[in-house]
CSV table of C-alpha atoms in Angstrom, one decimal:
chain,number,residue,atom,x,y,z
A,1,MET,CA,-117.2,13.9,-11.5
A,2,ASN,CA,-116.9,10.5,-12.4
A,3,TYR,CA,-113.1,10.6,-13.5
A,4,ILE,CA,-112.2,12.4,-10.1
A,5,ARG,CA,-114.0,9.7,-8.2
A,6,SER,CA,-111.9,7.3,-10.2
A,7,SER,CA,-108.8,8.9,-9.8
A,8,LEU,CA,-109.1,9.0,-6.1
A,9,ALA,CA,-110.1,5.4,-5.6
A,10,GLY,CA,-106.8,4.8,-7.7
A,11,LEU,CA,-105.1,7.0,-5.5
A,12,ALA,CA,-106.4,5.0,-2.6
A,13,LEU,CA,-105.6,1.8,-3.9
A,14,PHE,CA,-101.9,2.6,-4.6
A,15,PHE,CA,-101.5,4.3,-1.2
A,16,GLY,CA,-102.8,1.2,0.6
A,17,MET,CA,-100.7,-1.4,-1.2
A,18,THR,CA,-97.6,0.6,-0.4
A,19,GLY,CA,-98.6,0.5,3.1
A,20,LEU,CA,-99.0,-3.0,2.9
A,21,ALA,CA,-95.8,-3.3,1.3
A,22,SER,CA,-93.9,-1.8,4.1
A,23,VAL,CA,-95.7,-3.8,6.6
A,24,ALA,CA,-94.8,-6.9,4.9
A,25,SER,CA,-91.0,-5.7,4.5
A,26,ALA,CA,-90.9,-5.7,8.1
A,27,SER,CA,-91.9,-8.9,8.7
A,28,PRO,CA,-89.5,-12.0,9.1
A,29,ILE,CA,-88.7,-13.9,5.8
A,30,THR,CA,-88.5,-17.7,5.6
A,31,TYR,CA,-86.2,-19.3,3.1
A,32,ASP,CA,-86.0,-22.7,1.7
A,33,VAL,CA,-82.7,-24.1,1.1
A,34,SER,CA,-81.8,-27.8,-0.7
A,35,GLY,CA,-79.0,-29.0,-2.3
A,36,SER,CA,-76.7,-32.0,-2.8
A,37,PHE,CA,-73.2,-32.9,-2.3
A,38,GLN,CA,-70.2,-34.0,-4.8
A,39,ASP,CA,-69.8,-37.9,-5.2
A,40,ILE,CA,-66.4,-38.6,-6.0
A,41,PRO,CA,-65.6,-42.5,-4.5
A,42,GLY,CA,-62.4,-42.6,-3.7
A,43,SER,CA,-61.3,-38.9,-3.0
A,44,SER,CA,-59.8,-37.8,0.3
A,45,TYR,CA,-63.1,-37.1,1.9
A,46,TYR,CA,-65.3,-39.8,0.8
A,47,SER,CA,-68.0,-40.7,3.3
A,48,ALA,CA,-71.6,-41.6,3.7
A,49,LEU,CA,-72.3,-37.7,3.1
A,50,SER,CA,-70.5,-38.1,-0.3
A,51,GLY,CA,-73.4,-37.7,-3.4
A,52,GLY,CA,-75.8,-37.1,-0.2
A,53,SER,CA,-78.2,-33.8,-0.1
A,54,PHE,CA,-79.5,-31.4,2.3
A,55,SER,CA,-83.1,-29.5,2.7
A,56,GLY,CA,-84.9,-27.3,4.9
A,57,SER,CA,-85.3,-23.8,6.0
A,58,PHE,CA,-84.3,-21.0,7.8
A,59,VAL,CA,-85.8,-17.5,9.1
A,60,ALA,CA,-83.9,-14.3,9.0
A,61,PRO,CA,-85.3,-10.8,9.3
A,62,SER,CA,-86.3,-8.7,6.5
A,63,GLY,CA,-83.3,-6.8,5.2
A,64,THR,CA,-80.9,-9.0,7.3
A,65,PHE,CA,-80.0,-11.6,4.2
A,66,PRO,CA,-78.3,-10.8,2.4
A,67,LEU,CA,-76.1,-8.9,4.6
A,68,GLY,CA,-74.1,-5.9,4.0
A,69,THR,CA,-70.3,-5.5,4.2
A,70,ASN,CA,-68.8,-6.0,7.5
A,71,SER,CA,-71.8,-7.0,9.2
A,72,TYR,CA,-73.0,-10.2,10.8
A,73,ASP,CA,-76.1,-11.6,12.5
A,74,TYR,CA,-77.0,-15.0,14.9
A,75,LEU,CA,-80.5,-16.1,14.5
A,76,TYR,CA,-82.1,-19.1,16.0
A,77,ASN,CA,-84.9,-20.3,13.6
A,78,TYR,CA,-84.0,-23.4,11.5
A,79,ASN,CA,-84.4,-27.0,10.8
A,80,ILE,CA,-82.1,-28.4,8.1
A,81,ASN,CA,-81.8,-32.4,7.5
A,82,ILE,CA,-78.7,-34.1,6.3
A,83,TYR,CA,-78.7,-37.2,4.1
A,84,ALA,CA,-76.5,-40.0,3.1
A,85,ALA,CA,-76.2,-40.9,-0.8
A,86,ASN,CA,-79.0,-43.8,0.0
A,87,GLY,CA,-81.6,-41.6,1.7
A,88,SER,CA,-80.8,-42.2,5.1
A,89,LEU,CA,-80.6,-39.4,7.6
A,90,LEU,CA,-77.6,-38.3,9.1
A,91,SER,CA,-78.6,-35.5,11.0
A,92,THR,CA,-80.9,-32.9,12.2
A,93,LEU,CA,-79.5,-29.4,12.1
A,94,SER,CA,-82.1,-27.6,14.3
A,95,SER,CA,-82.2,-24.6,16.4
A,96,SER,CA,-84.2,-26.2,18.9
A,97,THR,CA,-81.2,-28.3,19.7
A,98,PRO,CA,-79.3,-27.1,23.1
A,99,GLY,CA,-76.2,-25.0,21.9
A,100,ALA,CA,-77.1,-24.9,17.9
A,101,TYR,CA,-76.9,-21.5,16.3
A,102,LEU,CA,-77.3,-20.3,12.5
A,103,MET,CA,-74.8,-17.8,11.7
A,104,ILE,CA,-74.9,-15.3,8.8
A,105,SER,CA,-72.2,-13.2,8.4
A,106,THR,CA,-69.5,-11.4,5.8
A,107,ALA,CA,-66.5,-13.3,7.4
A,108,TYR,CA,-65.8,-14.9,3.7
A,109,LEU,CA,-66.2,-11.6,1.5
A,110,ASP,CA,-62.6,-11.2,1.5
A,111,ILE,CA,-61.5,-14.5,1.1
A,112,TYR,CA,-64.2,-16.1,-1.0
A,113,GLY,CA,-66.1,-13.2,-2.5
A,114,GLY,CA,-69.2,-14.4,-0.3
A,115,GLU,CA,-71.4,-14.5,2.4
A,116,GLN,CA,-71.4,-17.1,5.1
A,117,ILE,CA,-74.4,-19.1,6.2
A,118,ASP,CA,-73.5,-21.7,9.0
A,119,PHE,CA,-76.1,-23.9,10.4
A,120,GLN,CA,-74.4,-25.8,13.5
A,121,VAL,CA,-75.9,-28.1,16.3
A,122,ASN,CA,-72.5,-29.2,17.5
A,123,GLY,CA,-68.6,-29.0,16.8
A,124,VAL,CA,-69.4,-32.1,14.6
A,125,ASP,CA,-72.6,-31.6,12.8
A,126,TYR,CA,-72.9,-28.4,10.8
A,127,LEU,CA,-73.5,-27.2,7.2
A,128,GLN,CA,-71.4,-24.1,5.8
A,129,LEU,CA,-72.4,-22.4,2.7
A,130,ILE,CA,-70.7,-19.6,0.9
A,131,VAL,CA,-72.9,-17.4,-0.8
A,132,PRO,CA,-71.8,-15.5,-3.8
A,133,THR,CA,-72.1,-11.6,-3.6
A,134,THR,CA,-74.3,-11.6,-6.6
A,135,PHE,CA,-77.0,-13.4,-4.6
A,136,ASN,CA,-80.3,-11.6,-4.3
A,137,GLY,CA,-82.3,-13.4,-1.7
A,138,THR,CA,-82.9,-16.3,-4.2
A,139,GLY,CA,-81.7,-18.5,-6.5
A,140,SER,CA,-78.6,-21.0,-7.1
A,141,ILE,CA,-75.5,-21.2,-5.1
A,142,ILE,CA,-72.5,-20.9,-7.1
A,143,SER,CA,-69.6,-22.2,-4.3
A,144,GLY,CA,-66.1,-23.8,-4.9
A,145,ASN,CA,-65.2,-26.9,-3.7
A,146,ASP,CA,-63.0,-25.4,-0.9
A,147,HIS,CA,-65.5,-23.3,1.1
A,148,SER,CA,-69.2,-24.8,1.0
A,149,TYR,CA,-69.6,-28.2,2.8
A,150,ALA,CA,-71.2,-30.2,5.6
A,151,GLU,CA,-70.4,-32.9,8.1
A,152,ALA,CA,-72.7,-34.9,10.1
A,153,GLY,CA,-71.3,-37.6,12.0
A,154,ASP,CA,-67.3,-38.3,12.8
A,155,GLY,CA,-65.7,-38.8,9.1
A,156,ASN,CA,-68.8,-37.8,7.4
A,157,TYR,CA,-68.4,-34.5,5.4
A,158,ALA,CA,-68.4,-33.6,1.7
A,159,TYR,CA,-68.6,-30.5,-0.2
A,160,LEU,CA,-71.6,-28.9,-1.9
A,161,ALA,CA,-72.3,-29.5,-5.8
A,162,THR,CA,-75.8,-27.9,-6.0
A,163,GLY,CA,-77.9,-26.1,-3.8
A,164,ILE,CA,-80.5,-23.5,-4.4
A,165,ILE,CA,-82.2,-20.9,-1.5
A,166,THR,CA,-85.7,-19.5,-2.2
A,167,ALA,CA,-87.4,-17.1,-0.5
A,168,VAL,CA,-91.0,-18.2,0.7
A,169,PRO,CA,-93.7,-15.4,0.2
A,170,GLU,CA,-95.3,-14.5,3.6
A,171,PRO,CA,-98.7,-14.6,4.0
A,172,SER,CA,-98.8,-10.6,4.5
A,173,THR,CA,-97.1,-10.4,0.7
A,174,TRP,CA,-99.6,-12.9,-0.4
A,175,ALA,CA,-102.4,-10.6,1.3
A,176,MET,CA,-101.2,-7.7,-0.8
A,177,MET,CA,-100.9,-9.5,-4.3
A,178,VAL,CA,-104.8,-10.8,-3.6
A,179,LEU,CA,-105.8,-6.9,-2.7
A,180,GLY,CA,-103.8,-5.6,-5.8
A,181,PHE,CA,-105.5,-7.8,-8.3
A,182,ALA,CA,-109.1,-7.4,-6.4
A,183,GLY,CA,-108.4,-3.5,-6.9
A,184,LEU,CA,-107.6,-3.7,-10.3
A,185,GLY,CA,-110.4,-6.0,-11.3
A,186,PHE,CA,-112.7,-3.9,-9.6
A,187,MET,CA,-111.7,-0.8,-11.4
A,188,VAL,CA,-111.8,-2.5,-15.1
A,189,TYR,CA,-115.5,-3.8,-14.0
A,190,ARG,CA,-116.4,-0.1,-13.1
A,191,ARG,CA,-114.8,1.4,-16.2
A,192,ARG,CA,-116.5,-1.6,-18.4
A,193,GLY,CA,-120.2,-0.4,-16.8
A,194,ARG,CA,-120.0,3.1,-17.3
A,195,GLU,CA,-118.8,1.9,-21.3
A,196,LEU,CA,-122.0,-0.1,-21.5
A,197,HIS,CA,-124.3,3.0,-19.8
A,198,ALA,CA,-122.7,5.2,-22.7
A,199,VAL,CA,-123.3,2.8,-25.7
C-alpha cells in the first residue's frame, strides 16, 4: 500500500511540474544583452564609440527568439545603454522613446547565416546584432565585422568585438525549480522514515 501511495505521489509531482513548465514556457522571456566594440584607432570608422560597450535587456515572448526561417517580429520592450570608450553614456536605446522599435528577423539568414536583432530609437542611434543560427537563446554572439555594429550620435559608430545574450529565468521558472526540489526532498524524507521504522 505504501508503495502504491508513493508511486501516486511521484506521479502527481511529475504532472504538477509538467503543468508548471507549460505555464512558464507561455510567459515572456527577459534577455540580458551586453558586449563591447572594437578599438581600432585610426581606422575608417574610428569614433567615440570605438572601444566602447553596451548593456541592457529586452523582452520576447517565449518561442519568438530565436526565430524560425523566413519569420520576423517587432517587440516593444527593451532598454540598451551605449557607452563610449571612456565610460560616458552616448545613447540610451529605449522602447519608451516615441518611434523606437526592436525588430527580430531572419533577414540576414541567407546573407550572413544569422538572425538580425535591431534596437533603434531614431535614424542615427541604434544597435544591430546578427546572431548566428547556432545560437540557442543564451550565450556568446559570434559575428563578423561587416554586419553587427552600433551607432550613437552623428559619426559615432563601431563594429561589435564581443557580445553575449543571456536568458533571465522568470519567477514561474524559479517556482517550478523550488517545487521540484521540495518534492524530491519530501520523498527522500518519507523513504528515510520508512527505513528507520523497518529497523
